[in-house]
Amino acid sequence: MSTLAASLPPRNVSDSITTMTEYVLPTHANALGNVFGGQILAWIDLCAAICAQRHAGRLAVTAEFDDVSFEAPIKVGQVVLLRARVTAAFRTSVEILVDVEGEDAPSGKRWRCAHAFVTFVAMQEVDGTLKPALVPALVCETEEDRALALEANDRRNERLARRKRAR
Ligand SMILES: CC(=O)SCCNC(=O)CCNC(=O)[C@H](O)C(C)(C)COP(=O)(O)OP(=O)(O)OC[C@H]1O[C@@H](n2cnc3c(N)ncnc32)[C@H](O)[C@@H]1OP(=O)(O)O
């Protein structure tokens, strides 16, 4: 952690956990009556953005979406539950994990739909230009938090290597 990042008060994982509930309407669905993958990605991005901004205490932009697989469909008339948490805070970026579940509200049945790791970069305006800004350190509160934070370093190294190859 840099000296300046150390001067920002650290934040707990639980401080920025963000949940969203969406109801699947016909406008969200394909010809099979299942919600579009792109619509789920948009909700993931929104949920993760709120979580990242709660942690960073400032505006944050999406830098990268890791691979997303859709494990089970969610149909018109069913509910989409999203839960975002910070898994790691680096210098100016944070990694967010978003879990997505489907719910049949009348029966209460729930199932896993998708999950995604999304990287956000905190931004601040310097002389009229948006620049990456330091983020607070993350305080892990549970064993699960600690495991996710540890694995985040490997995921970050892979992303940065991909980014370097693409340039
Ligand atoms: C909520 C929304 O939907 S926002 C809209 C969609 N998003 C956008 O428009 C963002 C467009 N992209 C950008 O503005 C820039 O590429 C930025 C801000 C993401 C990165 O800017 P850069 O000039 O590359 O900044 P820089 O090289 O200093 O990197 C800043 C941080 O971003 C991280 N980063 C940049 N690109 C990536 C990437 N592809 N994957 C993971 N992390 C990345 C860097 O590792 C660094 O993090 P660190 O300080 O924690 O180590």
PDB file of N, CA, C and O and ligand atoms in Angstrom, residues 45-46 49 53 60-64 89-94 119-123 131-135 156 159-160 163 167, ligand 1:
ATOM      1  N   ASP A  45     -23.075  -4.721 -13.811  1.00  0.00           N
ATOM      2  CA  ASP A  45     -22.230  -3.526 -13.879  1.00  0.00           C
ATOM      3  C   ASP A  45     -22.736  -2.450 -12.910  1.00  0.00           C
ATOM      4  O   ASP A  45     -21.956  -1.823 -12.179  1.00  0.00           O
ATOM      5  N   LEU A  46     -24.071  -2.272 -12.892  1.00  0.00           N
ATOM      6  CA  LEU A  46     -24.663  -1.254 -11.998  1.00  0.00           C
ATOM      7  C   LEU A  46     -24.440  -1.596 -10.526  1.00  0.00           C
ATOM      8  O   LEU A  46     -24.024  -0.735  -9.736  1.00  0.00           O
ATOM      9  N   ALA A  49     -20.856  -1.187  -9.674  1.00  0.00           N
ATOM     10  CA  ALA A  49     -20.445   0.235  -9.661  1.00  0.00           C
ATOM     11  C   ALA A  49     -20.830   0.887  -8.331  1.00  0.00           C
ATOM     12  O   ALA A  49     -20.038   1.635  -7.732  1.00  0.00           O
ATOM     13  N   GLN A  53     -18.144   2.341  -5.640  1.00  0.00           N
ATOM     14  CA  GLN A  53     -18.175   3.755  -5.238  1.00  0.00           C
ATOM     15  C   GLN A  53     -18.383   3.892  -3.731  1.00  0.00           C
ATOM     16  O   GLN A  53     -17.861   4.814  -3.109  1.00  0.00           O
ATOM     17  N   ALA A  60     -16.313   5.789  -9.666  1.00  0.00           N
ATOM     18  CA  ALA A  60     -15.429   4.720 -10.156  1.00  0.00           C
ATOM     19  C   ALA A  60     -15.967   4.231 -11.494  1.00  0.00           C
ATOM     20  O   ALA A  60     -17.184   4.215 -11.709  1.00  0.00           O
ATOM     21  N   VAL A  61     -15.049   3.868 -12.404  1.00  0.00           N
ATOM     22  CA  VAL A  61     -15.470   3.409 -13.740  1.00  0.00           C
ATOM     23  C   VAL A  61     -15.089   1.939 -13.930  1.00  0.00           C
ATOM     24  O   VAL A  61     -14.120   1.454 -13.347  1.00  0.00           O
ATOM     25  N   THR A  62     -15.845   1.260 -14.785  1.00  0.00           N
ATOM     26  CA  THR A  62     -15.566  -0.152 -15.088  1.00  0.00           C
ATOM     27  C   THR A  62     -14.313  -0.232 -15.934  1.00  0.00           C
ATOM     28  O   THR A  62     -14.244   0.384 -17.006  1.00  0.00           O
ATOM     29  N   ALA A  63     -13.316  -1.009 -15.484  1.00  0.00           N
ATOM     30  CA  ALA A  63     -12.102  -1.199 -16.293  1.00  0.00           C
ATOM     31  C   ALA A  63     -12.139  -2.537 -17.008  1.00  0.00           C
ATOM     32  O   ALA A  63     -11.704  -2.644 -18.151  1.00  0.00           O
ATOM     33  N   GLU A  64     -12.648  -3.580 -16.345  1.00  0.00           N
ATOM     34  CA  GLU A  64     -12.641  -4.908 -16.969  1.00  0.00           C
ATOM     35  C   GLU A  64     -13.684  -5.825 -16.337  1.00  0.00           C
ATOM     36  O   GLU A  64     -13.896  -5.814 -15.131  1.00  0.00           O
ATOM     37  N   ALA A  89      -8.785  -4.560  -2.666  1.00  0.00           N
ATOM     38  CA  ALA A  89      -8.520  -3.156  -3.031  1.00  0.00           C
ATOM     39  C   ALA A  89      -7.037  -3.072  -3.340  1.00  0.00           C
ATOM     40  O   ALA A  89      -6.199  -3.549  -2.558  1.00  0.00           O
ATOM     41  N   PHE A  90      -6.700  -2.513  -4.499  1.00  0.00           N
ATOM     42  CA  PHE A  90      -5.293  -2.383  -4.883  1.00  0.00           C
ATOM     43  C   PHE A  90      -4.881  -0.914  -4.689  1.00  0.00           C
ATOM     44  O   PHE A  90      -5.165  -0.358  -3.627  1.00  0.00           O
ATOM     45  N   ARG A  91      -4.243  -0.292  -5.685  1.00  0.00           N
ATOM     46  CA  ARG A  91      -3.799   1.095  -5.488  1.00  0.00           C
ATOM     47  C   ARG A  91      -4.952   2.062  -5.826  1.00  0.00           C
ATOM     48  O   ARG A  91      -5.447   2.766  -4.952  1.00  0.00           O
ATOM     49  N   THR A  92      -5.387   1.989  -7.102  1.00  0.00           N
ATOM     50  CA  THR A  92      -6.509   2.850  -7.502  1.00  0.00           C
ATOM     51  C   THR A  92      -7.698   2.005  -7.971  1.00  0.00           C
ATOM     52  O   THR A  92      -8.700   2.549  -8.389  1.00  0.00           O
ATOM     53  N   SER A  93      -7.546   0.688  -7.919  1.00  0.00           N
ATOM     54  CA  SER A  93      -8.610  -0.185  -8.430  1.00  0.00           C
ATOM     55  C   SER A  93      -9.114  -1.130  -7.350  1.00  0.00           C
ATOM     56  O   SER A  93      -8.401  -1.414  -6.380  1.00  0.00           O
ATOM     57  N   VAL A  94     -10.336  -1.598  -7.567  1.00  0.00           N
ATOM     58  CA  VAL A  94     -10.922  -2.598  -6.672  1.00  0.00           C
ATOM     59  C   VAL A  94     -11.489  -3.721  -7.525  1.00  0.00           C
ATOM     60  O   VAL A  94     -11.940  -3.494  -8.648  1.00  0.00           O
ATOM     61  N   THR A 119     -13.554  -5.286 -12.418  1.00  0.00           N
ATOM     62  CA  THR A 119     -12.557  -4.349 -11.855  1.00  0.00           C
ATOM     63  C   THR A 119     -13.006  -2.919 -12.115  1.00  0.00           C
ATOM     64  O   THR A 119     -13.348  -2.567 -13.257  1.00  0.00           O
ATOM     65  N   PHE A 120     -13.006  -2.129 -11.065  1.00  0.00           N
ATOM     66  CA  PHE A 120     -13.362  -0.709 -11.160  1.00  0.00           C
ATOM     67  C   PHE A 120     -12.168   0.145 -10.757  1.00  0.00           C
ATOM     68  O   PHE A 120     -11.398  -0.249  -9.880  1.00  0.00           O
ATOM     69  N   VAL A 121     -12.050   1.310 -11.404  1.00  0.00           N
ATOM     70  CA  VAL A 121     -10.968   2.251 -11.062  1.00  0.00           C
ATOM     71  C   VAL A 121     -11.611   3.534 -10.525  1.00  0.00           C
ATOM     72  O   VAL A 121     -12.515   4.103 -11.164  1.00  0.00           O
ATOM     73  N   ALA A 122     -11.178   3.958  -9.337  1.00  0.00           N
ATOM     74  CA  ALA A 122     -11.687   5.199  -8.735  1.00  0.00           C
ATOM     75  C   ALA A 122     -11.109   6.380  -9.504  1.00  0.00           C
ATOM     76  O   ALA A 122      -9.949   6.335  -9.929  1.00  0.00           O
ATOM     77  N   MET A 123     -11.927   7.413  -9.696  1.00  0.00           N
ATOM     78  CA  MET A 123     -11.475   8.559 -10.503  1.00  0.00           C
ATOM     79  C   MET A 123     -11.667   9.866  -9.737  1.00  0.00           C
ATOM     80  O   MET A 123     -12.616  10.010  -8.972  1.00  0.00           O
ATOM     81  N   LYS A 131      -8.625  11.437 -13.500  1.00  0.00           N
ATOM     82  CA  LYS A 131      -7.423  10.601 -13.317  1.00  0.00           C
ATOM     83  C   LYS A 131      -7.721   9.530 -12.269  1.00  0.00           C
ATOM     84  O   LYS A 131      -8.501   9.769 -11.338  1.00  0.00           O
ATOM     85  N   PRO A 132      -7.055   8.343 -12.353  1.00  0.00           N
ATOM     86  CA  PRO A 132      -7.222   7.342 -11.302  1.00  0.00           C
ATOM     87  C   PRO A 132      -6.839   7.911  -9.930  1.00  0.00           C
ATOM     88  O   PRO A 132      -5.884   8.687  -9.812  1.00  0.00           O
ATOM     89  N   ALA A 133      -7.620   7.528  -8.917  1.00  0.00           N
ATOM     90  CA  ALA A 133      -7.412   8.037  -7.545  1.00  0.00           C
ATOM     91  C   ALA A 133      -7.229   6.860  -6.588  1.00  0.00           C
ATOM     92  O   ALA A 133      -7.782   5.782  -6.804  1.00  0.00           O
ATOM     93  N   LEU A 134      -6.465   7.093  -5.533  1.00  0.00           N
ATOM     94  CA  LEU A 134      -6.204   6.038  -4.547  1.00  0.00           C
ATOM     95  C   LEU A 134      -7.503   5.565  -3.889  1.00  0.00           C
ATOM     96  O   LEU A 134      -8.426   6.367  -3.697  1.00  0.00           O
ATOM     97  N   VAL A 135      -7.536   4.274  -3.555  1.00  0.00           N
ATOM     98  CA  VAL A 135      -8.720   3.729  -2.857  1.00  0.00           C
ATOM     99  C   VAL A 135      -8.315   3.294  -1.443  1.00  0.00           C
ATOM    100  O   VAL A 135      -7.150   2.942  -1.212  1.00  0.00           O
ATOM    101  N   ARG A 156      -5.748 -10.687 -10.710  1.00  0.00           N
ATOM    102  CA  ARG A 156      -5.232  -9.382 -11.155  1.00  0.00           C
ATOM    103  C   ARG A 156      -4.004  -9.576 -12.058  1.00  0.00           C
ATOM    104  O   ARG A 156      -3.892  -8.936 -13.104  1.00  0.00           O
ATOM    105  N   ARG A 159      -5.120 -10.586 -15.468  1.00  0.00           N
ATOM    106  CA  ARG A 159      -5.733  -9.462 -16.198  1.00  0.00           C
ATOM    107  C   ARG A 159      -4.674  -8.514 -16.737  1.00  0.00           C
ATOM    108  O   ARG A 159      -4.721  -8.105 -17.893  1.00  0.00           O
ATOM    109  N   LEU A 160      -3.715  -8.199 -15.870  1.00  0.00           N
ATOM    110  CA  LEU A 160      -2.704  -7.215 -16.280  1.00  0.00           C
ATOM    111  C   LEU A 160      -1.814  -7.801 -17.377  1.00  0.00           C
ATOM    112  O   LEU A 160      -1.402  -7.090 -18.294  1.00  0.00           O
ATOM    113  N   ARG A 163      -3.799  -7.535 -20.532  1.00  0.00           N
ATOM    114  CA  ARG A 163      -3.830  -6.129 -20.957  1.00  0.00           C
ATOM    115  C   ARG A 163      -2.527  -5.785 -21.689  1.00  0.00           C
ATOM    116  O   ARG A 163      -2.539  -5.133 -22.724  1.00  0.00           O
ATOM    117  N   ARG A 167      -1.807  -4.800 -25.913  1.00  0.00           N
ATOM    118  CA  ARG A 167      -1.302  -3.472 -26.304  1.00  0.00           C
ATOM    119  C   ARG A 167      -0.281  -3.536 -27.427  1.00  0.00           C
ATOM    120  O   ARG A 167       0.391  -4.509 -27.604  1.00  0.00           O
TER     121      ARG A 167
HETATM  122  C1  LIG B   1     -19.816   2.463 -14.420  1.00  0.00           C
HETATM  123  C2  LIG B   1     -19.451   2.454 -15.861  1.00  0.00           C
HETATM  124  O1  LIG B   1     -20.021   1.718 -16.582  1.00  0.00           O
HETATM  125  S1  LIG B   1     -18.159   3.443 -16.460  1.00  0.00           S
HETATM  126  C3  LIG B   1     -18.154   3.244 -18.207  1.00  0.00           C
HETATM  127  C4  LIG B   1     -17.262   2.205 -18.742  1.00  0.00           C
HETATM  128  N1  LIG B   1     -15.906   2.407 -18.360  1.00  0.00           N
HETATM  129  C5  LIG B   1     -15.131   3.385 -18.883  1.00  0.00           C
HETATM  130  O2  LIG B   1     -15.546   4.227 -19.647  1.00  0.00           O
HETATM  131  C6  LIG B   1     -13.675   3.372 -18.485  1.00  0.00           C
HETATM  132  C7  LIG B   1     -12.767   3.617 -19.692  1.00  0.00           C
HETATM  133  N2  LIG B   1     -11.381   3.366 -19.352  1.00  0.00           N
HETATM  134  C8  LIG B   1     -10.605   4.279 -18.724  1.00  0.00           C
HETATM  135  O3  LIG B   1     -11.035   5.386 -18.445  1.00  0.00           O
HETATM  136  C9  LIG B   1      -9.184   3.900 -18.404  1.00  0.00           C
HETATM  137  O4  LIG B   1      -8.770   2.842 -19.253  1.00  0.00           O
HETATM  138  C10 LIG B   1      -9.015   3.452 -16.915  1.00  0.00           C
HETATM  139  C11 LIG B   1      -9.370   4.592 -15.985  1.00  0.00           C
HETATM  140  C12 LIG B   1      -9.886   2.241 -16.577  1.00  0.00           C
HETATM  141  C13 LIG B   1      -7.555   3.047 -16.683  1.00  0.00           C
HETATM  142  O5  LIG B   1      -6.794   4.151 -17.075  1.00  0.00           O
HETATM  143  P1  LIG B   1      -5.209   4.030 -17.312  1.00  0.00           P
HETATM  144  O6  LIG B   1      -4.724   5.283 -17.885  1.00  0.00           O
HETATM  145  O7  LIG B   1      -4.929   2.744 -18.009  1.00  0.00           O
HETATM  146  O8  LIG B   1      -4.723   4.035 -15.835  1.00  0.00           O
HETATM  147  P2  LIG B   1      -3.524   3.268 -15.151  1.00  0.00           P
HETATM  148  O9  LIG B   1      -2.642   2.511 -16.092  1.00  0.00           O
HETATM  149  O10 LIG B   1      -2.910   4.286 -14.235  1.00  0.00           O
HETATM  150  O11 LIG B   1      -4.303   2.193 -14.273  1.00  0.00           O
HETATM  151  C14 LIG B   1      -5.145   2.608 -13.239  1.00  0.00           C
HETATM  152  C15 LIG B   1      -5.633   1.367 -12.548  1.00  0.00           C
HETATM  153  O12 LIG B   1      -6.478   0.651 -13.429  1.00  0.00           O
HETATM  154  C16 LIG B   1      -6.085  -0.703 -13.452  1.00  0.00           C
HETATM  155  N3  LIG B   1      -6.468  -1.216 -14.757  1.00  0.00           N
HETATM  156  C17 LIG B   1      -6.413  -0.569 -15.927  1.00  0.00           C
HETATM  157  N4  LIG B   1      -6.868  -1.365 -16.914  1.00  0.00           N
HETATM  158  C18 LIG B   1      -7.215  -2.528 -16.328  1.00  0.00           C
HETATM  159  C19 LIG B   1      -7.753  -3.749 -16.796  1.00  0.00           C
HETATM  160  N5  LIG B   1      -8.010  -3.941 -18.090  1.00  0.00           N
HETATM  161  N6  LIG B   1      -8.002  -4.735 -15.905  1.00  0.00           N
HETATM  162  C20 LIG B   1      -7.759  -4.566 -14.587  1.00  0.00           C
HETATM  163  N7  LIG B   1      -7.246  -3.420 -14.071  1.00  0.00           N
HETATM  164  C21 LIG B   1      -6.969  -2.430 -14.940  1.00  0.00           C
HETATM  165  C22 LIG B   1      -4.583  -0.664 -13.224  1.00  0.00           C
HETATM  166  O13 LIG B   1      -4.088  -1.909 -12.782  1.00  0.00           O
HETATM  167  C23 LIG B   1      -4.524   0.405 -12.158  1.00  0.00           C
HETATM  168  O14 LIG B   1      -4.918  -0.175 -10.931  1.00  0.00           O
HETATM  169  P3  LIG B   1      -3.996  -0.031  -9.584  1.00  0.00           P
HETATM  170  O15 LIG B   1      -3.677   1.439  -9.421  1.00  0.00           O
HETATM  171  O16 LIG B   1      -4.883  -0.520  -8.497  1.00  0.00           O
HETATM  172  O17 LIG B   1      -2.786  -0.869  -9.813  1.00  0.00           O
END
